[in-house]
């Protein structure tokens, strides 16, 4: 089977600062937006507060525009007649509302050369705040991982796609990082680390979380120290354990309930944060997908 494109979890700041795009190598391949940290994004899953919506079309043929607020920025969505499910859902929503959206990323180049990024939703679902919090954690861990990979790539002798692949980066990582560095140059890590700081402050409001960033991060140093990733063997063991748990809990063919997966994982020494990271990796590798926001299902080829 052909796996669907990964629905990336990433914050609005990283997505909206992107202007490079590239088409895949195969015939009929999708177009990807390349972020400054090398993510090649075709689809995203975002969760936040729908703060605005407006029908700029007609009553007979609506065209909805909306704004979804995340930790430090906004996603802009466009929903038309070719997304009937999403159009019906957004018409019924009253702002403000917590929503989760899965959709494709699109770019638009204005007459003055500026590039704008928006999301064309496939689905829009009203959710509870805990789903938004889970998404923030997942997006923060995904961002942290991209910072680590970019730092390792920059430290390599060569950042060409071929040499990065030879150094152990996946083909998509190598291509994305090579494209990002050539298009944008060396990334400034400070805004991304501050986004993670803000995300943790939102998730843990009673804790003192301070990475030492002032409100204006423009004068902050570009280089930061990042702890090395856990060993590949440990990660593989956790991946195998999570796959087994998902298979055992999928008793009705609809997928394994996330809360049950989390309980079983904790019983086997895997924390909720580690579960989020591993499930993201399994989805990225086309081994697991989300039938809905509360279930995980193994993909059988």
JSON list of C-alpha atoms in Angstrom, two decimals, residues 43-274:
[
{"chain": "A", "resi": 43, "resn": "UNK", "atom": "CA", "xyz": [0.34, 17.61, 5.46]},
{"chain": "A", "resi": 44, "resn": "UNK", "atom": "CA", "xyz": [0.03, 18.88, 9.02]},
{"chain": "A", "resi": 45, "resn": "UNK", "atom": "CA", "xyz": [-2.02, 18.19, 12.10]},
{"chain": "A", "resi": 46, "resn": "UNK", "atom": "CA", "xyz": [-2.56, 21.33, 14.17]},
{"chain": "A", "resi": 47, "resn": "UNK", "atom": "CA", "xyz": [-4.53, 21.93, 17.34]},
{"chain": "A", "resi": 48, "resn": "UNK", "atom": "CA", "xyz": [-5.32, 25.28, 18.88]},
{"chain": "A", "resi": 49, "resn": "UNK", "atom": "CA", "xyz": [-7.98, 27.90, 19.35]},
{"chain": "A", "resi": 50, "resn": "UNK", "atom": "CA", "xyz": [-10.09, 28.86, 16.34]},
{"chain": "A", "resi": 51, "resn": "UNK", "atom": "CA", "xyz": [-10.21, 32.61, 16.97]},
{"chain": "A", "resi": 52, "resn": "UNK", "atom": "CA", "xyz": [-11.65, 33.84, 13.68]},
{"chain": "A", "resi": 53, "resn": "UNK", "atom": "CA", "xyz": [-13.73, 32.50, 10.81]},
{"chain": "A", "resi": 54, "resn": "UNK", "atom": "CA", "xyz": [-15.26, 34.29, 7.85]},
{"chain": "A", "resi": 55, "resn": "UNK", "atom": "CA", "xyz": [-17.20, 33.21, 4.79]},
{"chain": "A", "resi": 56, "resn": "UNK", "atom": "CA", "xyz": [-15.75, 35.24, 1.94]},
{"chain": "A", "resi": 57, "resn": "UNK", "atom": "CA", "xyz": [-17.75, 33.28, -0.62]},
{"chain": "A", "resi": 58, "resn": "UNK", "atom": "CA", "xyz": [-21.54, 33.07, -0.93]},
{"chain": "A", "resi": 59, "resn": "UNK", "atom": "CA", "xyz": [-24.26, 31.26, 0.94]},
{"chain": "A", "resi": 60, "resn": "UNK", "atom": "CA", "xyz": [-24.63, 28.81, -1.94]},
{"chain": "A", "resi": 61, "resn": "UNK", "atom": "CA", "xyz": [-20.90, 28.34, -2.43]},
{"chain": "A", "resi": 62, "resn": "UNK", "atom": "CA", "xyz": [-19.13, 29.23, 0.82]},
{"chain": "A", "resi": 63, "resn": "UNK", "atom": "CA", "xyz": [-15.40, 29.85, 1.03]},
{"chain": "A", "resi": 64, "resn": "UNK", "atom": "CA", "xyz": [-14.24, 29.92, 4.61]},
{"chain": "A", "resi": 65, "resn": "UNK", "atom": "CA", "xyz": [-11.12, 31.54, 5.99]},
{"chain": "A", "resi": 66, "resn": "UNK", "atom": "CA", "xyz": [-10.04, 31.01, 9.56]},
{"chain": "A", "resi": 67, "resn": "UNK", "atom": "CA", "xyz": [-7.26, 31.63, 12.06]},
{"chain": "A", "resi": 68, "resn": "UNK", "atom": "CA", "xyz": [-6.07, 29.04, 14.59]},
{"chain": "A", "resi": 69, "resn": "UNK", "atom": "CA", "xyz": [-3.87, 30.30, 17.43]},
{"chain": "A", "resi": 70, "resn": "UNK", "atom": "CA", "xyz": [-1.10, 28.10, 18.79]},
{"chain": "A", "resi": 71, "resn": "UNK", "atom": "CA", "xyz": [1.63, 28.77, 21.37]},
{"chain": "A", "resi": 72, "resn": "UNK", "atom": "CA", "xyz": [3.21, 31.75, 19.65]},
{"chain": "A", "resi": 73, "resn": "UNK", "atom": "CA", "xyz": [1.57, 32.25, 16.28]},
{"chain": "A", "resi": 74, "resn": "UNK", "atom": "CA", "xyz": [-1.39, 31.54, 14.02]},
{"chain": "A", "resi": 75, "resn": "UNK", "atom": "CA", "xyz": [-2.22, 29.02, 11.33]},
{"chain": "A", "resi": 76, "resn": "UNK", "atom": "CA", "xyz": [-4.38, 30.32, 8.49]},
{"chain": "A", "resi": 77, "resn": "UNK", "atom": "CA", "xyz": [-6.89, 27.93, 6.94]},
{"chain": "A", "resi": 78, "resn": "UNK", "atom": "CA", "xyz": [-8.94, 28.05, 3.73]},
{"chain": "A", "resi": 79, "resn": "UNK", "atom": "CA", "xyz": [-11.93, 25.74, 3.25]},
{"chain": "A", "resi": 80, "resn": "UNK", "atom": "CA", "xyz": [-13.96, 25.55, 0.03]},
{"chain": "A", "resi": 81, "resn": "UNK", "atom": "CA", "xyz": [-16.34, 23.29, -1.85]},
{"chain": "A", "resi": 82, "resn": "UNK", "atom": "CA", "xyz": [-13.67, 20.68, -2.49]},
{"chain": "A", "resi": 83, "resn": "UNK", "atom": "CA", "xyz": [-13.42, 20.04, 1.28]},
{"chain": "A", "resi": 84, "resn": "UNK", "atom": "CA", "xyz": [-17.12, 19.40, 2.02]},
{"chain": "A", "resi": 85, "resn": "UNK", "atom": "CA", "xyz": [-16.55, 17.66, 5.37]},
{"chain": "A", "resi": 86, "resn": "UNK", "atom": "CA", "xyz": [-14.32, 20.45, 6.66]},
{"chain": "A", "resi": 87, "resn": "UNK", "atom": "CA", "xyz": [-16.60, 23.15, 5.24]},
{"chain": "A", "resi": 88, "resn": "UNK", "atom": "CA", "xyz": [-19.61, 21.66, 7.00]},
{"chain": "A", "resi": 89, "resn": "UNK", "atom": "CA", "xyz": [-17.68, 21.43, 10.27]},
{"chain": "A", "resi": 90, "resn": "UNK", "atom": "CA", "xyz": [-16.37, 25.00, 10.28]},
{"chain": "A", "resi": 91, "resn": "UNK", "atom": "CA", "xyz": [-19.82, 26.37, 9.41]},
{"chain": "A", "resi": 92, "resn": "UNK", "atom": "CA", "xyz": [-21.19, 24.85, 12.63]},
{"chain": "A", "resi": 93, "resn": "UNK", "atom": "CA", "xyz": [-18.39, 26.05, 14.91]},
{"chain": "A", "resi": 94, "resn": "UNK", "atom": "CA", "xyz": [-18.67, 29.11, 17.08]},
{"chain": "A", "resi": 95, "resn": "UNK", "atom": "CA", "xyz": [-15.49, 30.99, 17.92]},
{"chain": "A", "resi": 96, "resn": "UNK", "atom": "CA", "xyz": [-13.53, 30.74, 20.07]},
{"chain": "A", "resi": 97, "resn": "UNK", "atom": "CA", "xyz": [-13.28, 26.94, 20.09]},
{"chain": "A", "resi": 98, "resn": "UNK", "atom": "CA", "xyz": [-10.57, 24.34, 20.57]},
{"chain": "A", "resi": 99, "resn": "UNK", "atom": "CA", "xyz": [-10.12, 22.53, 17.25]},
{"chain": "A", "resi": 100, "resn": "UNK", "atom": "CA", "xyz": [-7.86, 19.95, 15.66]},
{"chain": "A", "resi": 101, "resn": "UNK", "atom": "CA", "xyz": [-7.23, 20.16, 11.92]},
{"chain": "A", "resi": 102, "resn": "UNK", "atom": "CA", "xyz": [-5.57, 17.78, 9.51]},
{"chain": "A", "resi": 103, "resn": "UNK", "atom": "CA", "xyz": [-4.84, 19.24, 6.10]},
{"chain": "A", "resi": 104, "resn": "UNK", "atom": "CA", "xyz": [-2.44, 19.99, 3.29]},
{"chain": "A", "resi": 105, "resn": "UNK", "atom": "CA", "xyz": [-0.06, 22.93, 3.29]},
{"chain": "A", "resi": 106, "resn": "UNK", "atom": "CA", "xyz": [-0.28, 25.44, 0.48]},
{"chain": "A", "resi": 107, "resn": "UNK", "atom": "CA", "xyz": [1.85, 28.44, -0.44]},
{"chain": "A", "resi": 108, "resn": "UNK", "atom": "CA", "xyz": [0.88, 31.64, -2.18]},
{"chain": "A", "resi": 109, "resn": "UNK", "atom": "CA", "xyz": [3.33, 34.15, -3.62]},
{"chain": "A", "resi": 110, "resn": "UNK", "atom": "CA", "xyz": [2.14, 37.75, -3.58]},
{"chain": "A", "resi": 111, "resn": "UNK", "atom": "CA", "xyz": [2.95, 40.30, -6.28]},
{"chain": "A", "resi": 112, "resn": "UNK", "atom": "CA", "xyz": [5.72, 41.73, -4.09]},
{"chain": "A", "resi": 113, "resn": "UNK", "atom": "CA", "xyz": [7.39, 38.31, -3.84]},
{"chain": "A", "resi": 114, "resn": "UNK", "atom": "CA", "xyz": [6.35, 37.49, -0.28]},
{"chain": "A", "resi": 115, "resn": "UNK", "atom": "CA", "xyz": [5.33, 33.88, 0.31]},
{"chain": "A", "resi": 116, "resn": "UNK", "atom": "CA", "xyz": [2.34, 33.07, 2.52]},
{"chain": "A", "resi": 117, "resn": "UNK", "atom": "CA", "xyz": [1.59, 29.62, 3.89]},
{"chain": "A", "resi": 118, "resn": "UNK", "atom": "CA", "xyz": [-1.89, 28.30, 4.67]},
{"chain": "A", "resi": 119, "resn": "UNK", "atom": "CA", "xyz": [-3.53, 24.99, 5.50]},
{"chain": "A", "resi": 120, "resn": "UNK", "atom": "CA", "xyz": [-6.32, 23.48, 3.43]},
{"chain": "A", "resi": 121, "resn": "UNK", "atom": "CA", "xyz": [-8.17, 21.25, 5.92]},
{"chain": "A", "resi": 122, "resn": "UNK", "atom": "CA", "xyz": [-9.26, 17.73, 5.16]},
{"chain": "A", "resi": 123, "resn": "UNK", "atom": "CA", "xyz": [-10.96, 17.47, 8.57]},
{"chain": "A", "resi": 124, "resn": "UNK", "atom": "CA", "xyz": [-11.83, 19.94, 11.33]},
{"chain": "A", "resi": 125, "resn": "UNK", "atom": "CA", "xyz": [-12.91, 18.57, 14.71]},
{"chain": "A", "resi": 126, "resn": "UNK", "atom": "CA", "xyz": [-13.87, 20.43, 17.86]},
{"chain": "A", "resi": 127, "resn": "UNK", "atom": "CA", "xyz": [-11.81, 19.00, 20.73]},
{"chain": "A", "resi": 128, "resn": "UNK", "atom": "CA", "xyz": [-11.27, 19.38, 24.45]},
{"chain": "A", "resi": 129, "resn": "UNK", "atom": "CA", "xyz": [-8.34, 21.30, 25.88]},
{"chain": "A", "resi": 130, "resn": "UNK", "atom": "CA", "xyz": [-6.49, 18.10, 26.81]},
{"chain": "A", "resi": 131, "resn": "UNK", "atom": "CA", "xyz": [-6.17, 17.23, 23.10]},
{"chain": "A", "resi": 132, "resn": "UNK", "atom": "CA", "xyz": [-4.65, 20.64, 22.47]},
{"chain": "A", "resi": 133, "resn": "UNK", "atom": "CA", "xyz": [-2.20, 20.06, 25.34]},
{"chain": "A", "resi": 134, "resn": "UNK", "atom": "CA", "xyz": [-1.20, 16.67, 23.89]},
{"chain": "A", "resi": 135, "resn": "UNK", "atom": "CA", "xyz": [-0.60, 18.33, 20.53]},
{"chain": "A", "resi": 136, "resn": "UNK", "atom": "CA", "xyz": [1.57, 21.05, 22.12]},
{"chain": "A", "resi": 137, "resn": "UNK", "atom": "CA", "xyz": [3.73, 18.38, 23.76]},
{"chain": "A", "resi": 138, "resn": "UNK", "atom": "CA", "xyz": [4.02, 16.43, 20.52]},
{"chain": "A", "resi": 139, "resn": "UNK", "atom": "CA", "xyz": [4.88, 19.56, 18.49]},
{"chain": "A", "resi": 140, "resn": "UNK", "atom": "CA", "xyz": [7.47, 20.65, 21.06]},
{"chain": "A", "resi": 141, "resn": "UNK", "atom": "CA", "xyz": [9.20, 17.26, 21.03]},
{"chain": "A", "resi": 142, "resn": "UNK", "atom": "CA", "xyz": [9.13, 17.19, 17.23]},
{"chain": "A", "resi": 143, "resn": "UNK", "atom": "CA", "xyz": [10.68, 20.67, 17.10]},
{"chain": "A", "resi": 144, "resn": "UNK", "atom": "CA", "xyz": [13.35, 19.65, 19.61]},
{"chain": "A", "resi": 145, "resn": "UNK", "atom": "CA", "xyz": [14.21, 16.62, 17.50]},
{"chain": "A", "resi": 146, "resn": "UNK", "atom": "CA", "xyz": [14.60, 18.78, 14.37]},
{"chain": "A", "resi": 147, "resn": "UNK", "atom": "CA", "xyz": [16.90, 21.15, 16.24]},
{"chain": "A", "resi": 148, "resn": "UNK", "atom": "CA", "xyz": [19.07, 18.19, 17.28]},
{"chain": "A", "resi": 149, "resn": "UNK", "atom": "CA", "xyz": [19.21, 16.78, 13.76]},
{"chain": "A", "resi": 150, "resn": "UNK", "atom": "CA", "xyz": [20.03, 20.18, 12.25]},
{"chain": "A", "resi": 151, "resn": "UNK", "atom": "CA", "xyz": [22.78, 20.73, 14.81]},
{"chain": "A", "resi": 152, "resn": "UNK", "atom": "CA", "xyz": [24.29, 17.32, 14.03]},
{"chain": "A", "resi": 153, "resn": "UNK", "atom": "CA", "xyz": [24.08, 18.01, 10.29]},
{"chain": "A", "resi": 154, "resn": "UNK", "atom": "CA", "xyz": [25.84, 21.37, 10.63]},
{"chain": "A", "resi": 155, "resn": "UNK", "atom": "CA", "xyz": [28.57, 19.70, 12.67]},
{"chain": "A", "resi": 156, "resn": "UNK", "atom": "CA", "xyz": [29.21, 17.17, 9.88]},
{"chain": "A", "resi": 157, "resn": "UNK", "atom": "CA", "xyz": [32.05, 17.63, 7.40]},
{"chain": "A", "resi": 158, "resn": "UNK", "atom": "CA", "xyz": [29.56, 18.20, 4.58]},
{"chain": "A", "resi": 159, "resn": "UNK", "atom": "CA", "xyz": [25.87, 19.07, 4.54]},
{"chain": "A", "resi": 160, "resn": "UNK", "atom": "CA", "xyz": [25.20, 17.80, 1.04]},
{"chain": "A", "resi": 161, "resn": "UNK", "atom": "CA", "xyz": [22.27, 15.43, 0.66]},
{"chain": "A", "resi": 162, "resn": "UNK", "atom": "CA", "xyz": [24.56, 12.58, -0.37]},
{"chain": "A", "resi": 163, "resn": "UNK", "atom": "CA", "xyz": [26.99, 13.02, 2.53]},
{"chain": "A", "resi": 164, "resn": "UNK", "atom": "CA", "xyz": [24.23, 13.45, 5.12]},
{"chain": "A", "resi": 165, "resn": "UNK", "atom": "CA", "xyz": [22.60, 10.23, 3.91]},
{"chain": "A", "resi": 166, "resn": "UNK", "atom": "CA", "xyz": [25.97, 8.49, 4.19]},
{"chain": "A", "resi": 167, "resn": "UNK", "atom": "CA", "xyz": [26.28, 9.86, 7.73]},
{"chain": "A", "resi": 168, "resn": "UNK", "atom": "CA", "xyz": [23.07, 8.11, 8.82]},
{"chain": "A", "resi": 169, "resn": "UNK", "atom": "CA", "xyz": [20.36, 10.68, 8.12]},
{"chain": "A", "resi": 170, "resn": "UNK", "atom": "CA", "xyz": [17.22, 9.33, 6.47]},
{"chain": "A", "resi": 171, "resn": "UNK", "atom": "CA", "xyz": [16.80, 10.23, 2.78]},
{"chain": "A", "resi": 172, "resn": "UNK", "atom": "CA", "xyz": [14.04, 12.74, 3.59]},
{"chain": "A", "resi": 173, "resn": "UNK", "atom": "CA", "xyz": [16.06, 14.30, 6.43]},
{"chain": "A", "resi": 174, "resn": "UNK", "atom": "CA", "xyz": [19.16, 14.59, 4.24]},
{"chain": "A", "resi": 175, "resn": "UNK", "atom": "CA", "xyz": [17.23, 16.15, 1.36]},
{"chain": "A", "resi": 176, "resn": "UNK", "atom": "CA", "xyz": [15.27, 18.53, 3.60]},
{"chain": "A", "resi": 177, "resn": "UNK", "atom": "CA", "xyz": [18.32, 19.76, 5.53]},
{"chain": "A", "resi": 178, "resn": "UNK", "atom": "CA", "xyz": [20.34, 20.21, 2.34]},
{"chain": "A", "resi": 179, "resn": "UNK", "atom": "CA", "xyz": [17.50, 22.20, 0.74]},
{"chain": "A", "resi": 180, "resn": "UNK", "atom": "CA", "xyz": [16.94, 24.30, 3.88]},
{"chain": "A", "resi": 181, "resn": "UNK", "atom": "CA", "xyz": [20.58, 25.27, 4.31]},
{"chain": "A", "resi": 182, "resn": "UNK", "atom": "CA", "xyz": [20.92, 26.16, 0.63]},
{"chain": "A", "resi": 183, "resn": "UNK", "atom": "CA", "xyz": [17.69, 28.19, 0.57]},
{"chain": "A", "resi": 184, "resn": "UNK", "atom": "CA", "xyz": [17.73, 29.89, 3.98]},
{"chain": "A", "resi": 185, "resn": "UNK", "atom": "CA", "xyz": [21.31, 29.61, 5.21]},
{"chain": "A", "resi": 186, "resn": "UNK", "atom": "CA", "xyz": [22.28, 28.79, 8.80]},
{"chain": "A", "resi": 187, "resn": "UNK", "atom": "CA", "xyz": [19.18, 28.77, 11.03]},
{"chain": "A", "resi": 188, "resn": "UNK", "atom": "CA", "xyz": [18.94, 30.85, 14.19]},
{"chain": "A", "resi": 189, "resn": "UNK", "atom": "CA", "xyz": [17.96, 28.38, 16.90]},
{"chain": "A", "resi": 190, "resn": "UNK", "atom": "CA", "xyz": [16.86, 30.99, 19.45]},
{"chain": "A", "resi": 191, "resn": "UNK", "atom": "CA", "xyz": [13.25, 31.55, 18.28]},
{"chain": "A", "resi": 192, "resn": "UNK", "atom": "CA", "xyz": [12.63, 27.80, 18.20]},
{"chain": "A", "resi": 193, "resn": "UNK", "atom": "CA", "xyz": [14.02, 27.19, 21.68]},
{"chain": "A", "resi": 194, "resn": "UNK", "atom": "CA", "xyz": [11.94, 30.10, 22.99]},
{"chain": "A", "resi": 195, "resn": "UNK", "atom": "CA", "xyz": [8.86, 28.48, 21.40]},
{"chain": "A", "resi": 196, "resn": "UNK", "atom": "CA", "xyz": [9.63, 25.30, 23.33]},
{"chain": "A", "resi": 197, "resn": "UNK", "atom": "CA", "xyz": [10.04, 27.38, 26.49]},
{"chain": "A", "resi": 198, "resn": "UNK", "atom": "CA", "xyz": [6.65, 29.01, 25.91]},
{"chain": "A", "resi": 199, "resn": "UNK", "atom": "CA", "xyz": [5.06, 25.61, 25.20]},
{"chain": "A", "resi": 200, "resn": "UNK", "atom": "CA", "xyz": [6.36, 24.17, 28.47]},
{"chain": "A", "resi": 201, "resn": "UNK", "atom": "CA", "xyz": [5.16, 27.23, 30.35]},
{"chain": "A", "resi": 202, "resn": "UNK", "atom": "CA", "xyz": [1.70, 26.68, 28.91]},
{"chain": "A", "resi": 203, "resn": "UNK", "atom": "CA", "xyz": [1.72, 22.98, 29.81]},
{"chain": "A", "resi": 204, "resn": "UNK", "atom": "CA", "xyz": [3.18, 23.53, 33.29]},
{"chain": "A", "resi": 205, "resn": "UNK", "atom": "CA", "xyz": [1.84, 26.91, 34.43]},
{"chain": "A", "resi": 206, "resn": "UNK", "atom": "CA", "xyz": [2.81, 26.36, 38.08]},
{"chain": "A", "resi": 207, "resn": "UNK", "atom": "CA", "xyz": [6.46, 25.59, 37.30]},
{"chain": "A", "resi": 208, "resn": "UNK", "atom": "CA", "xyz": [9.35, 27.99, 36.90]},
{"chain": "A", "resi": 209, "resn": "UNK", "atom": "CA", "xyz": [10.57, 27.36, 33.35]},
{"chain": "A", "resi": 210, "resn": "UNK", "atom": "CA", "xyz": [13.18, 29.81, 32.14]},
{"chain": "A", "resi": 211, "resn": "UNK", "atom": "CA", "xyz": [15.72, 29.04, 29.44]},
{"chain": "A", "resi": 212, "resn": "UNK", "atom": "CA", "xyz": [17.18, 32.51, 29.87]},
{"chain": "A", "resi": 213, "resn": "UNK", "atom": "CA", "xyz": [15.49, 34.11, 26.88]},
{"chain": "A", "resi": 214, "resn": "UNK", "atom": "CA", "xyz": [14.33, 37.72, 27.09]},
{"chain": "A", "resi": 215, "resn": "UNK", "atom": "CA", "xyz": [11.04, 38.66, 25.46]},
{"chain": "A", "resi": 216, "resn": "UNK", "atom": "CA", "xyz": [12.99, 39.88, 22.43]},
{"chain": "A", "resi": 217, "resn": "UNK", "atom": "CA", "xyz": [15.20, 36.97, 21.40]},
{"chain": "A", "resi": 218, "resn": "UNK", "atom": "CA", "xyz": [16.96, 38.91, 18.68]},
{"chain": "A", "resi": 219, "resn": "UNK", "atom": "CA", "xyz": [20.07, 39.40, 20.78]},
{"chain": "A", "resi": 220, "resn": "UNK", "atom": "CA", "xyz": [20.20, 35.82, 22.04]},
{"chain": "A", "resi": 221, "resn": "UNK", "atom": "CA", "xyz": [23.06, 33.58, 20.93]},
{"chain": "A", "resi": 222, "resn": "UNK", "atom": "CA", "xyz": [22.47, 31.40, 17.90]},
{"chain": "A", "resi": 223, "resn": "UNK", "atom": "CA", "xyz": [24.27, 28.39, 19.33]},
{"chain": "A", "resi": 224, "resn": "UNK", "atom": "CA", "xyz": [22.72, 26.30, 22.08]},
{"chain": "A", "resi": 225, "resn": "UNK", "atom": "CA", "xyz": [23.77, 23.13, 23.80]},
{"chain": "A", "resi": 226, "resn": "UNK", "atom": "CA", "xyz": [21.50, 20.19, 23.06]},
{"chain": "A", "resi": 227, "resn": "UNK", "atom": "CA", "xyz": [21.74, 16.86, 24.83]},
{"chain": "A", "resi": 228, "resn": "UNK", "atom": "CA", "xyz": [22.50, 13.88, 22.59]},
{"chain": "A", "resi": 229, "resn": "UNK", "atom": "CA", "xyz": [19.68, 11.59, 21.57]},
{"chain": "A", "resi": 230, "resn": "UNK", "atom": "CA", "xyz": [19.04, 8.39, 23.46]},
{"chain": "A", "resi": 231, "resn": "UNK", "atom": "CA", "xyz": [20.76, 5.30, 22.08]},
{"chain": "A", "resi": 232, "resn": "UNK", "atom": "CA", "xyz": [19.39, 3.70, 18.94]},
{"chain": "A", "resi": 233, "resn": "UNK", "atom": "CA", "xyz": [19.08, 0.33, 20.72]},
{"chain": "A", "resi": 234, "resn": "UNK", "atom": "CA", "xyz": [16.93, 1.79, 23.51]},
{"chain": "A", "resi": 235, "resn": "UNK", "atom": "CA", "xyz": [14.71, 3.55, 21.02]},
{"chain": "A", "resi": 236, "resn": "UNK", "atom": "CA", "xyz": [14.28, 0.39, 18.92]},
{"chain": "A", "resi": 237, "resn": "UNK", "atom": "CA", "xyz": [13.25, -1.56, 22.03]},
{"chain": "A", "resi": 238, "resn": "UNK", "atom": "CA", "xyz": [10.62, 1.07, 22.84]},
{"chain": "A", "resi": 239, "resn": "UNK", "atom": "CA", "xyz": [9.34, 1.08, 19.26]},
{"chain": "A", "resi": 240, "resn": "UNK", "atom": "CA", "xyz": [8.94, -2.71, 19.35]},
{"chain": "A", "resi": 241, "resn": "UNK", "atom": "CA", "xyz": [7.15, -2.50, 22.71]},
{"chain": "A", "resi": 242, "resn": "UNK", "atom": "CA", "xyz": [4.71, 0.18, 21.52]},
{"chain": "A", "resi": 243, "resn": "UNK", "atom": "CA", "xyz": [3.94, -1.74, 18.33]},
{"chain": "A", "resi": 244, "resn": "UNK", "atom": "CA", "xyz": [3.21, -4.85, 20.40]},
{"chain": "A", "resi": 245, "resn": "UNK", "atom": "CA", "xyz": [0.95, -2.92, 22.78]},
{"chain": "A", "resi": 246, "resn": "UNK", "atom": "CA", "xyz": [-0.98, -1.31, 19.92]},
{"chain": "A", "resi": 247, "resn": "UNK", "atom": "CA", "xyz": [-1.50, -4.72, 18.28]},
{"chain": "A", "resi": 248, "resn": "UNK", "atom": "CA", "xyz": [-2.68, -6.34, 21.52]},
{"chain": "A", "resi": 249, "resn": "UNK", "atom": "CA", "xyz": [-5.10, -3.51, 22.36]},
{"chain": "A", "resi": 250, "resn": "UNK", "atom": "CA", "xyz": [-6.64, -3.30, 18.88]},
{"chain": "A", "resi": 251, "resn": "UNK", "atom": "CA", "xyz": [-9.31, -5.89, 19.66]},
{"chain": "A", "resi": 252, "resn": "UNK", "atom": "CA", "xyz": [-12.07, -4.56, 17.39]},
{"chain": "A", "resi": 253, "resn": "UNK", "atom": "CA", "xyz": [-10.07, -3.47, 14.34]},
{"chain": "A", "resi": 254, "resn": "UNK", "atom": "CA", "xyz": [-10.71, 0.22, 15.05]},
{"chain": "A", "resi": 255, "resn": "UNK", "atom": "CA", "xyz": [-7.33, 0.86, 16.65]},
{"chain": "A", "resi": 256, "resn": "UNK", "atom": "CA", "xyz": [-5.89, 0.89, 20.16]},
{"chain": "A", "resi": 257, "resn": "UNK", "atom": "CA", "xyz": [-7.27, 3.54, 22.57]},
{"chain": "A", "resi": 258, "resn": "UNK", "atom": "CA", "xyz": [-4.53, 6.07, 23.33]},
{"chain": "A", "resi": 259, "resn": "UNK", "atom": "CA", "xyz": [-5.26, 6.16, 27.06]},
{"chain": "A", "resi": 260, "resn": "UNK", "atom": "CA", "xyz": [-4.95, 2.36, 27.28]},
{"chain": "A", "resi": 261, "resn": "UNK", "atom": "CA", "xyz": [-1.71, 2.44, 25.27]},
{"chain": "A", "resi": 262, "resn": "UNK", "atom": "CA", "xyz": [-0.36, 5.06, 27.67]},
{"chain": "A", "resi": 263, "resn": "UNK", "atom": "CA", "xyz": [-1.28, 2.98, 30.74]},
{"chain": "A", "resi": 264, "resn": "UNK", "atom": "CA", "xyz": [0.30, -0.17, 29.30]},
{"chain": "A", "resi": 265, "resn": "UNK", "atom": "CA", "xyz": [3.40, 1.74, 28.21]},
{"chain": "A", "resi": 266, "resn": "UNK", "atom": "CA", "xyz": [3.88, 3.24, 31.68]},
{"chain": "A", "resi": 267, "resn": "UNK", "atom": "CA", "xyz": [3.58, -0.25, 33.19]},
{"chain": "A", "resi": 268, "resn": "UNK", "atom": "CA", "xyz": [6.49, -1.27, 30.96]},
{"chain": "A", "resi": 269, "resn": "UNK", "atom": "CA", "xyz": [8.63, 1.72, 31.94]},
{"chain": "A", "resi": 270, "resn": "UNK", "atom": "CA", "xyz": [7.82, 4.05, 29.02]},
{"chain": "A", "resi": 271, "resn": "UNK", "atom": "CA", "xyz": [6.73, 7.53, 30.09]},
{"chain": "A", "resi": 272, "resn": "UNK", "atom": "CA", "xyz": [3.92, 9.50, 28.43]},
{"chain": "A", "resi": 273, "resn": "UNK", "atom": "CA", "xyz": [6.48, 11.87, 26.89]},
{"chain": "A", "resi": 274, "resn": "UNK", "atom": "CA", "xyz": [8.48, 8.94, 25.47]}
]
